[in-house]
Coordinates of C-alpha atoms in Angstrom, one line a residue:
M1 CA 0.0 0.0 0.0
I2 CA 1.2 3.5 -0.8
M3 CA -1.0 5.4 1.6
D4 CA 2.0 6.1 3.9
R5 CA 3.6 8.0 1.0
I6 CA 0.8 10.3 0.2
A7 CA 1.7 14.0 0.7
G8 CA 0.0 17.3 0.2
A9 CA 1.0 20.6 -1.3
P10 CA -0.2 24.1 -0.3
I11 CA -0.9 25.0 -4.0
S12 CA -4.0 22.7 -3.8
W13 CA -5.3 25.3 -1.3
G14 CA -4.4 28.1 -3.7
V15 CA -1.2 29.0 -1.9
C16 CA 1.3 30.0 -4.6
E17 CA 4.5 32.0 -5.1
V18 CA 3.2 33.9 -8.1
P19 CA 2.4 37.5 -7.4
G20 CA -1.3 38.2 -7.8
W21 CA -2.2 34.5 -8.0
G22 CA -5.2 34.8 -5.8
Y23 CA -6.4 34.8 -2.2
Q24 CA -3.7 33.2 0.0
L25 CA -4.8 30.9 2.9
T26 CA -2.7 30.6 6.0
A27 CA -0.9 27.6 7.3
E28 CA -3.3 27.7 10.3
R29 CA -6.1 26.9 7.9
V30 CA -4.3 24.5 5.6
L31 CA -2.2 22.3 7.8
P32 CA -5.0 21.0 10.1
Q33 CA -7.1 20.2 7.0
M34 CA -4.1 18.2 5.5
A35 CA -3.8 16.2 8.7
E36 CA -7.6 15.6 8.9
I37 CA -7.8 14.4 5.3
G38 CA -5.1 11.8 6.1
L39 CA -2.1 13.2 4.4
V40 CA 1.0 12.2 6.3
A41 CA 3.4 14.8 4.9
T42 CA 3.5 18.1 2.9
E43 CA 5.7 20.1 0.7
F44 CA 6.7 23.5 2.2
G45 CA 4.9 25.9 0.0
P46 CA 6.1 29.3 -1.0
E47 CA 8.1 31.8 1.0
G48 CA 6.0 33.1 3.9
F49 CA 3.6 30.2 4.2
L50 CA 5.8 28.5 6.9
P51 CA 8.2 30.2 9.2
A52 CA 11.5 31.2 7.6
D53 CA 13.5 29.9 10.6
P54 CA 14.5 26.3 9.8
A55 CA 13.8 25.0 13.3
A56 CA 10.5 26.8 13.5
K57 CA 9.5 25.4 10.1
A58 CA 10.2 21.9 11.3
E59 CA 8.3 22.5 14.6
T60 CA 5.2 23.9 12.8
L61 CA 4.9 20.8 10.6
A62 CA 5.5 18.4 13.6
S63 CA 2.8 20.2 15.6
H64 CA 0.3 19.0 13.0
G65 CA 1.7 15.5 12.8
L66 CA 3.0 16.2 9.3
A67 CA 6.4 15.1 7.9
A68 CA 8.3 17.2 5.4
A69 CA 8.1 15.8 1.9
G70 CA 10.2 18.5 0.4
G71 CA 9.5 21.7 -1.4
F72 CA 9.1 23.5 -4.7
V73 CA 12.0 25.9 -5.3
P74 CA 11.9 28.2 -8.4
V75 CA 15.4 29.2 -9.4
V76 CA 17.1 30.8 -12.5
L77 CA 19.5 28.2 -13.8
H78 CA 20.1 29.3 -17.4
D79 CA 21.7 32.7 -16.9
P80 CA 25.6 32.6 -16.9
D81 CA 25.6 35.8 -14.8
H82 CA 23.5 34.3 -12.1
E83 CA 25.0 32.0 -9.4
P84 CA 22.2 29.8 -8.0
L85 CA 24.0 28.0 -5.2
P86 CA 23.7 30.7 -2.5
E87 CA 19.9 30.8 -2.7
I88 CA 19.8 27.0 -3.0
D89 CA 21.9 26.8 0.3
R90 CA 19.4 29.1 2.1
E91 CA 16.6 26.8 1.1
L92 CA 18.5 23.7 2.0
D93 CA 18.9 24.9 5.6
G94 CA 15.1 24.5 6.1
F95 CA 15.1 21.1 4.3
V96 CA 17.9 19.7 6.5
A97 CA 16.3 21.0 9.7
A98 CA 12.9 19.5 8.8
G99 CA 14.2 16.2 7.5
A100 CA 12.9 16.9 4.0
G101 CA 14.7 14.6 1.5
T102 CA 13.8 16.3 -1.8
I103 CA 14.2 19.8 -3.2
V104 CA 12.0 20.2 -6.3
L105 CA 13.6 22.6 -8.7
A106 CA 11.9 24.6 -11.4
A107 CA 14.1 26.2 -13.9
V108 CA 12.2 29.5 -14.0
S109 CA 12.6 32.1 -16.7
G110 CA 13.2 35.1 -14.4
L111 CA 9.9 36.6 -15.5
A112 CA 6.9 36.8 -13.2
G113 CA 4.5 33.8 -13.4
Y114 CA 4.2 31.0 -15.9
D115 CA 2.4 32.5 -18.8
T116 CA 5.4 33.5 -20.9
R117 CA 9.1 32.6 -21.2
P118 CA 12.1 33.5 -23.4
A119 CA 13.7 31.2 -25.9
L120 CA 16.9 29.4 -24.7
D121 CA 19.9 29.5 -27.0
T122 CA 22.8 27.0 -27.1
A123 CA 24.8 28.8 -24.4
G124 CA 21.7 29.0 -22.2
W125 CA 21.2 25.3 -22.5
R126 CA 24.9 24.6 -21.6
T127 CA 24.6 26.8 -18.5
L128 CA 21.2 25.2 -17.5
L129 CA 22.4 21.6 -17.8
G130 CA 25.7 22.4 -16.0
N131 CA 23.8 24.1 -13.2
L132 CA 21.4 21.2 -12.8
D133 CA 24.2 18.8 -12.2
R134 CA 26.1 21.3 -9.9
V135 CA 23.0 21.9 -7.8
A136 CA 22.2 18.2 -7.6
E137 CA 25.7 17.4 -6.4
H138 CA 25.7 20.3 -3.9
A139 CA 22.3 19.2 -2.5
R140 CA 23.5 15.6 -2.3
E141 CA 26.4 16.7 -0.2
R142 CA 23.9 18.2 2.3
G143 CA 21.8 15.0 2.3
V144 CA 19.0 16.2 0.1
N145 CA 18.0 14.8 -3.3
A146 CA 17.5 17.5 -6.0
V147 CA 15.0 16.8 -8.8
L148 CA 14.0 18.9 -11.8
H149 CA 10.3 19.7 -12.2
P150 CA 9.4 20.1 -15.9
H151 CA 6.9 22.9 -15.6
V152 CA 4.7 25.0 -17.9
G153 CA 6.3 28.5 -18.4
T154 CA 9.8 27.5 -17.3
M155 CA 12.9 26.7 -19.4
V156 CA 12.1 23.0 -19.3
E157 CA 8.5 22.5 -20.4
S158 CA 8.1 20.6 -23.7
R159 CA 8.7 17.0 -24.6
E160 CA 11.9 17.9 -26.4
E161 CA 13.2 19.9 -23.5
V162 CA 12.5 17.1 -21.1
A163 CA 14.5 14.7 -23.4
R164 CA 17.3 17.2 -23.6
V165 CA 17.6 17.2 -19.8
L166 CA 17.5 13.4 -19.6
H167 CA 20.3 13.1 -22.2
G168 CA 22.4 16.1 -21.1
S169 CA 22.4 15.8 -17.3
F170 CA 22.2 13.3 -14.5
I171 CA 19.6 15.1 -12.3
P172 CA 16.5 13.0 -11.5
L173 CA 13.0 14.3 -12.4
C174 CA 9.8 15.2 -10.6
L175 CA 7.1 13.4 -12.5
D176 CA 4.4 16.1 -12.5
T177 CA 1.6 14.4 -14.4
G178 CA -0.3 17.6 -15.2
H179 CA 2.5 19.9 -16.3
L180 CA 3.9 17.1 -18.5
L181 CA 0.6 16.5 -20.2
I182 CA -0.2 20.2 -20.7
A183 CA 3.2 20.7 -22.4
G184 CA 3.0 17.7 -24.6
T185 CA 4.6 14.8 -22.8
D186 CA 2.6 11.6 -22.0
P187 CA 3.4 11.0 -18.3
V188 CA 2.6 7.3 -18.6
E189 CA 5.1 6.9 -21.4
L190 CA 7.7 8.9 -19.6
A191 CA 7.2 6.8 -16.5
K192 CA 7.7 3.7 -18.6
A193 CA 10.7 5.1 -20.6
A194 CA 12.8 6.5 -17.7
P195 CA 11.7 4.9 -14.4
D196 CA 15.3 5.2 -13.1
R197 CA 15.2 9.0 -13.5
I198 CA 12.0 9.6 -11.5
A199 CA 12.6 10.4 -7.8
H200 CA 9.5 12.4 -6.9
A201 CA 5.9 12.5 -8.1
H202 CA 3.3 15.2 -8.3
L203 CA -0.1 13.6 -9.0
K204 CA -2.4 15.9 -11.0
D205 CA -5.4 15.2 -13.1
V206 CA -6.4 17.7 -15.8
N207 CA -9.1 18.6 -18.3
A208 CA -7.4 17.7 -21.6
D209 CA -9.5 20.2 -23.6
L210 CA -8.1 23.1 -21.5
A211 CA -4.6 21.6 -21.6
V212 CA -4.7 21.5 -25.4
R213 CA -5.8 25.2 -25.5
V214 CA -2.9 26.2 -23.2
R215 CA -0.4 24.2 -25.4
A216 CA -1.8 25.9 -28.5
G217 CA -1.5 29.4 -27.0
E218 CA -5.2 30.1 -27.1
I219 CA -5.4 30.7 -23.3
T220 CA -2.7 31.3 -20.7
Y221 CA -1.8 28.8 -18.1
T222 CA -3.2 31.0 -15.4
D223 CA -6.5 31.4 -17.2
A224 CA -6.8 27.6 -17.6
V225 CA -6.2 27.1 -13.9
R226 CA -8.8 29.7 -13.1
R227 CA -11.2 27.8 -15.3
G228 CA -10.7 24.6 -13.5
M229 CA -8.1 22.8 -15.6
Y230 CA -7.0 20.8 -12.6
R231 CA -9.4 18.1 -11.5
P232 CA -9.5 15.7 -8.5
L233 CA -7.7 12.5 -9.3
G234 CA -9.9 10.3 -11.4
A235 CA -12.1 13.1 -12.6
G236 CA -9.8 14.3 -15.4
D237 CA -8.2 12.8 -18.5
I238 CA -4.9 11.4 -17.1
D239 CA -4.6 7.7 -16.4
I240 CA -3.3 8.2 -12.8
A241 CA -3.8 4.6 -11.9
A242 CA -1.5 3.5 -14.8
I243 CA 1.2 5.9 -13.7
I244 CA 1.2 4.7 -10.1
R245 CA 1.3 1.1 -11.2
V246 CA 4.2 1.7 -13.5
L247 CA 6.2 3.5 -10.8
E248 CA 5.5 0.9 -8.2
A249 CA 6.4 -1.9 -10.6
N250 CA 9.8 -0.3 -11.0
G251 CA 10.4 0.1 -7.3
Y252 CA 9.7 3.8 -6.9
P253 CA 10.2 4.5 -3.2
G254 CA 9.2 8.2 -3.1
W255 CA 6.4 10.5 -2.2
Y256 CA 3.1 10.9 -4.2
T257 CA 2.2 14.6 -3.7
M258 CA -1.5 15.4 -4.3
E259 CA -1.4 18.6 -6.4
Q260 CA -4.4 20.3 -8.0
D261 CA -3.3 23.9 -8.6
T262 CA -6.1 26.2 -7.5
I263 CA -6.8 29.9 -7.6
L264 CA -9.0 31.4 -4.9
T265 CA -10.8 34.7 -5.2
S266 CA -11.7 35.0 -1.5
Q267 CA -11.8 33.1 1.8
P268 CA -13.6 29.9 1.0
E269 CA -16.7 28.9 2.9
G270 CA -16.9 25.4 4.5
E271 CA -14.3 22.9 3.5
G272 CA -13.1 24.8 0.4
P273 CA -10.4 23.3 -1.7
A274 CA -9.8 20.5 0.8
A275 CA -12.8 18.7 -0.8
D276 CA -10.9 18.1 -4.0
V277 CA -7.8 16.9 -2.1
R278 CA -10.1 14.6 -0.1
A279 CA -11.5 13.2 -3.3
S280 CA -8.0 12.6 -4.7
V281 CA -6.8 10.8 -1.6
A282 CA -9.9 8.6 -1.7
Y283 CA -9.2 7.8 -5.4
V284 CA -5.7 6.6 -4.6
R285 CA -6.9 4.6 -1.6
D286 CA -9.5 2.9 -3.6
L287 CA -6.9 1.7 -6.1
G288 CA -5.7 -0.7 -3.4
I289 CA -2.1 -0.4 -4.6

């Protein structure tokens, strides 16, 4: 059974690092709901969601009975004039203190949000791939596993870009089922093709029609999220059960983070976004894997 490896993510409650994303709930609202739903761990969420002090961050999670599954860290990795290791080190202090084993890197563009990105030239790719390996090695020296999260609106988004990372670096991947599908990669096929490179998993289900419109440039990523592109697991168009079975058959030992990106316009009444997370957890439990 994988239920002791099911984690949450604050973005499922609308808590996001993007300026102007939407109404931001507090940890005092989110963490008790995570524990009540049955999640055993959580990713950290954006700066300001948990205390900045590493010891206080660890204590806050422990007070709700939650382990630290890791955290999403957006960082510029393609710019030869930008040194990423100092900011990575500051993040790693909290990971080490809380016992979080995985830092989930997104190779962000340097622009705000995930709706546009610049093209990356040969020199940019050389810098990006080199930094991925440098960061992965540095994190390993501090006892943390670094993974790259292919993500819409970052420098590693499309199927071709994912392949370039797999062939040009040794960093493992975060298999984010939603972002991969939106950008044109079949997550089931990737799980089958490169199981040895998958060290973390974000489980998302999506409305494929909206995903196609994002990929075609008809609507922005943010607009699609606002329109409900992310669905509870089992209610969208991704074969989540097949992905879990492939990973488990290949000995995947890591976390399965429930992630349905959400935008809130105000303080939700009643259970709010937790209802979708509850449905996702129930779906995984009912698989009996």
